[in-house]
Amino acid sequence: MEANSDLKIPLLQTSPEDAAVRTVMFQIGDIKCASCVNSVESAIKDLHGVNSIMVSPLDGRAIIKYSPKFITAKNIKEAIEDSGFGVDELQEQEISVCRVRIKGMACTSCSESVENALRMIDGVKKATVGLALEEAKVYFDPNLADANKIIEAIEDAGFGAELISSANDVNKVHLKLEGVDSLEDVNIVMSSLEFAAGVNHVEFNLTEHIVTVNYEPDITGPRSLIHFIQTASSGTKMYQASLHTTSGKRERDKVDEIRRYRDQFLFSCLFSVPVFVFAMVLPMLPPYGNWLNYKIHHMLTLGLFLRWILSTPVQFIVGKRFYVGSYHALRRRSANMDVLVALGTNAAYFYSVYILIKALTSDTFQGQDFFETSSMLISFILLGKYLENLAKGKTSDALGKLTQLVPDKAYLVDMDADENVISETEIDTQLIQKGDILKIVPGAKIPIDGVVIKGQSYVNESMITGEAKPVDKSPGDKVIGGTINENGCLLIKATHVGSDTALSQIVQLVETAQLAKAPVQKLADHISRVFVPLVVVAAFLTWMGWFVPGEVGLYPRHWIPKAMNAFELALQFAISVLVVACPCALGLATPTAVMVASGMGASQGVLIKGGDALEKAHKVKVVVFDKTGTLTVGKPAVVSAVLFSDFTMEEFYDMTIAVESSSEHPLAKAVVKHAKKLRKKFGSNDEEVPDVKDFEVQVGAGVSGKVGERTVLVGNKRLMHACNVPLSSEVERYMSENEILARTCVLVSIDGKIAGAYSVTDPLKPEAKRVISFLHSMGISSIIATGDNLATATAIANEVGIDEVFAETDPLGKADKVKELQMKGMTVAMVGDGINDSPALVAADVGMAIGAGTDVAIEAADIVLVKNSLEDVITAIDLSRKTMSRIRLNYIWALGYNILGMPVAAGVLYPFTGIRLPPWLAGACMAASSISVVSSSLLLQLYKKPLNVQCI
């Protein structure tokens, strides 16, 4: 069988159009309530080719994913219009994302060169390059560009590139095949996979015998795909498949890079140390160094010859990387560290070669060579890069620990109809599919997200949520992958696997944050654009400033060391300036700190979505809190219910249940639960819920609908006023009494008359008061923004010590309040948990979503507080402050070396003190600056929460 490169092309590859899933966004008019949303979703969810739909009841925006092979955006639009809704706006989005690992970047200039190369590609919308992470994230139009073009552009810019993932990798598996020996075998296997249910796309690499399959996780999975391959066997021809994983490749690459720098440094030392000894040590120790002065021919001494022989491999073999880097940098019209090092070492080496040739051809010539300068300079730079990479490898330790939480193996069980276990098999965790039943023994890690179907135990979730106290788990409870089952045996059903698990999403979120540039990074980017050219100019001026005055005698001759002339002294100063001013440390100042901080935040339950959020959080001067589910526990309970008219109790609770059952609000659920208790208490066991017509959500006020011929309103005082329902003095008095106690009154109106009311309490979170107090000590004020009534909100504010109350407002009103504070020049953080908080979370400078809240709120937020604890509001702000302080310190380290080192390297102190900075020592200083910056960032790993209520 021929293993030609052509065979890597999939034989039965479907076209990109067949495999593509596109996203279309509509702005739908006349969306008023949840029933409108249901109507839109019902109109198009069953259309062939529509994969998913999400409609926001707040702004009427609909996001639909569909397969263009079966349906068009125009068809979908027409279907919505046929259901009675207007489509005001049509915006189709077709953007793919890929992540690429980049090798060979040394400083900010390199990362900017890669970004510029990527932006030049037709179809690339956005490209972000992370210097410390050594990755790029590229957003592109798949119709105009692809991953291969992106990798090609990076390689043309002079860097190594390797695809990490693409948008299609979310549900992709690589399988290693056995028994596939011919093209006929390939066709059989490919056909068996392509015709399998749930398979979207198949690629085959015949050289490596690896098949790559994109699939729908709700329909199939890796285990089923392996089964399809095995069942394709016929007669004596047996096909086998096993998982082919690339996990850990990044870590292996990093280890290999560190080892490569170490080996290059040791190889360099093998030659440069003897050069240094021959040049600087033995001449100081007569008679031990006298043999070096033996003249081979004319004035060419044995010492000079040996220094040339030993330094040449260092210059051209070890130093080859600097020549290659300089070539690519200059080709793309930029300059980086490689250019500075190549200039400095070449100046020293080739001047020394000139000295050697003069000595070989002259009987009287005497000159000072700098072979030890070029060789020692390269050695010190390699040592610095080795130590720098060693330190950089530790910046993602926290993230690495998260990825290692998932176990390698899991126990898959089969159950009969009576839910008895009939078999148990140990499988690889990556083979788990949705719907699998897994057995979790005491002390074992839970491999995926799922729900308990049998058993009872306590699960330690501290590694994910930071919550130290084990959580009780029984049938119906959710479990998170990576957590530890402590004492009982559980059977769980897999609901989220692979990249859909909470742990995977946390890791993806942190990696995205580490890749994103903080605005403060712009300072380094601006400096780096002009830094290297300025250094070259400064080095030339330094050489001129010492050489010309020395030649014309403007400074004393004794300033020039013996065996040197003015040219050689000026050259040493110029080379020192070139090397000491390398901008590497400047480019590492921000990204290394952001990497460590985002990793530490994730390990403590604070997910920061990007450098922008991390930077803005330290400026926060006011925090706006939602009430229900944020300051309070979010599990309200009814403490009393009263009648205010001649309606019967049966009418009261039946009308309440009918209307409130359609609402998802926490207060509505509490009211329905209590109303059902009343129904049982007053002798009715009827579980039937009366039908409701014209159901409508009055945002921030309540709900309304028609039950039979009766119009029913359930909500707050604002809803009653809006619908012209009069409130008697008895009702007002009942509301006042409960509001003083920080209770919420839910009024029920039947046919325009108050029938009764429920008094609902939602206990405060135990840490709320301490958190508000701590915020005040940090100089941060606090505000409540809630749809609840003013009296209840004020009572809670007084209890926890909040400064200002903004009550009885709808979601857009919360966002307006945030904008009003911003207009006063304040940096505002919003903390919320519900859909109704999303506009304010987006409007705020820093949106913080409580982790137990809705997906919409979490998506809208900049920071996610996984633990559902208010103390992490303080953690997020304090971590931001510590990180920004560390970044500023890093800039001081980076720029400090340059600001102090360049004048010393240029010889400013030499006339007064005799102190000069030899080029090899300048190289050591340059390396030390990068190491000090990375080490400074690593100190953020010692970060501790400023407030831990549980310990108080």
PDB file of C-alpha atoms in Angstrom, residues 105-109 131-132 336-337 340 384-385 388 392 520-521 523-525 527-528 531-532 579-593 886-899 923-937:
ATOM      1  CA  MET A 105       7.455  34.177  19.832  1.00  0.00           C
ATOM      2  CA  ALA A 106       9.954  36.017  22.009  1.00  0.00           C
ATOM      3  CA  CYS A 107       8.432  39.420  22.750  1.00  0.00           C
ATOM      4  CA  THR A 108       5.466  41.724  22.122  1.00  0.00           C
ATOM      5  CA  SER A 109       6.878  42.596  18.698  1.00  0.00           C
ATOM      6  CA  LEU A 131       2.352  35.966  24.117  1.00  0.00           C
ATOM      7  CA  ALA A 132       2.490  34.208  27.492  1.00  0.00           C
ATOM      8  CA  ASN A 336      12.498  42.069  17.968  1.00  0.00           C
ATOM      9  CA  MET A 337      14.886  40.582  20.488  1.00  0.00           C
ATOM     10  CA  LEU A 340      19.179  43.062  18.855  1.00  0.00           C
ATOM     11  CA  GLY A 384      17.614  33.424  30.636  1.00  0.00           C
ATOM     12  CA  LYS A 385      15.165  31.890  28.147  1.00  0.00           C
ATOM     13  CA  GLU A 388      11.979  32.166  31.839  1.00  0.00           C
ATOM     14  CA  LYS A 392       6.222  30.555  32.571  1.00  0.00           C
ATOM     15  CA  VAL A 520      -3.169  47.997  30.135  1.00  0.00           C
ATOM     16  CA  GLN A 521      -1.282  45.730  27.696  1.00  0.00           C
ATOM     17  CA  LEU A 523       1.050  50.426  26.815  1.00  0.00           C
ATOM     18  CA  ALA A 524       3.547  47.619  26.196  1.00  0.00           C
ATOM     19  CA  ASP A 525       2.315  47.244  22.606  1.00  0.00           C
ATOM     20  CA  ILE A 527       6.294  50.954  23.430  1.00  0.00           C
ATOM     21  CA  SER A 528       7.398  47.774  21.634  1.00  0.00           C
ATOM     22  CA  PHE A 531      11.460  50.305  21.135  1.00  0.00           C
ATOM     23  CA  VAL A 532      13.865  48.183  19.085  1.00  0.00           C
ATOM     24  CA  VAL A 579      21.588  43.766  24.566  1.00  0.00           C
ATOM     25  CA  VAL A 580      20.563  45.285  27.901  1.00  0.00           C
ATOM     26  CA  ALA A 581      17.511  47.007  26.385  1.00  0.00           C
ATOM     27  CA  CYS A 582      15.719  43.895  25.070  1.00  0.00           C
ATOM     28  CA  PRO A 583      11.899  44.360  25.328  1.00  0.00           C
ATOM     29  CA  CYS A 584      11.086  40.736  26.307  1.00  0.00           C
ATOM     30  CA  ALA A 585      10.210  41.546  29.917  1.00  0.00           C
ATOM     31  CA  LEU A 586       7.888  44.358  28.834  1.00  0.00           C
ATOM     32  CA  GLY A 587       5.789  41.969  26.749  1.00  0.00           C
ATOM     33  CA  LEU A 588       5.486  39.481  29.619  1.00  0.00           C
ATOM     34  CA  ALA A 589       4.490  42.015  32.290  1.00  0.00           C
ATOM     35  CA  THR A 590       0.724  41.883  31.701  1.00  0.00           C
ATOM     36  CA  PRO A 591      -0.113  38.447  30.197  1.00  0.00           C
ATOM     37  CA  THR A 592       1.758  36.413  32.816  1.00  0.00           C
ATOM     38  CA  ALA A 593      -0.041  38.239  35.639  1.00  0.00           C
ATOM     39  CA  ARG A 886       1.373  43.262  40.313  1.00  0.00           C
ATOM     40  CA  ILE A 887       1.201  44.389  36.658  1.00  0.00           C
ATOM     41  CA  ARG A 888       2.361  47.867  37.646  1.00  0.00           C
ATOM     42  CA  LEU A 889       5.219  46.293  39.621  1.00  0.00           C
ATOM     43  CA  ASN A 890       6.074  44.169  36.579  1.00  0.00           C
ATOM     44  CA  TYR A 891       6.288  47.290  34.447  1.00  0.00           C
ATOM     45  CA  ILE A 892       8.620  48.823  37.019  1.00  0.00           C
ATOM     46  CA  TRP A 893      10.816  45.708  36.841  1.00  0.00           C
ATOM     47  CA  ALA A 894      10.775  45.637  33.039  1.00  0.00           C
ATOM     48  CA  LEU A 895      11.243  49.335  32.372  1.00  0.00           C
ATOM     49  CA  GLY A 896      13.501  49.750  35.419  1.00  0.00           C
ATOM     50  CA  TYR A 897      16.123  47.460  33.927  1.00  0.00           C
ATOM     51  CA  ASN A 898      16.041  49.451  30.693  1.00  0.00           C
ATOM     52  CA  ILE A 899      15.903  52.931  32.251  1.00  0.00           C
ATOM     53  CA  GLY A 923      23.004  39.893  28.508  1.00  0.00           C
ATOM     54  CA  ALA A 924      22.718  38.511  32.021  1.00  0.00           C
ATOM     55  CA  CYS A 925      20.831  41.636  33.116  1.00  0.00           C
ATOM     56  CA  MET A 926      18.468  41.316  30.153  1.00  0.00           C
ATOM     57  CA  ALA A 927      17.736  37.702  31.063  1.00  0.00           C
ATOM     58  CA  ALA A 928      17.263  38.663  34.708  1.00  0.00           C
ATOM     59  CA  SER A 929      14.605  41.242  33.782  1.00  0.00           C
ATOM     60  CA  SER A 930      12.402  38.618  32.081  1.00  0.00           C
ATOM     61  CA  ILE A 931      12.874  36.140  34.915  1.00  0.00           C
ATOM     62  CA  SER A 932      12.069  38.758  37.548  1.00  0.00           C
ATOM     63  CA  VAL A 933       8.835  39.740  35.750  1.00  0.00           C
ATOM     64  CA  VAL A 934       7.594  36.149  35.456  1.00  0.00           C
ATOM     65  CA  SER A 935       8.602  35.399  39.055  1.00  0.00           C
ATOM     66  CA  SER A 936       6.768  38.521  40.185  1.00  0.00           C
ATOM     67  CA  SER A 937       3.601  37.297  38.451  1.00  0.00           C
TER      68      SER A 937
END
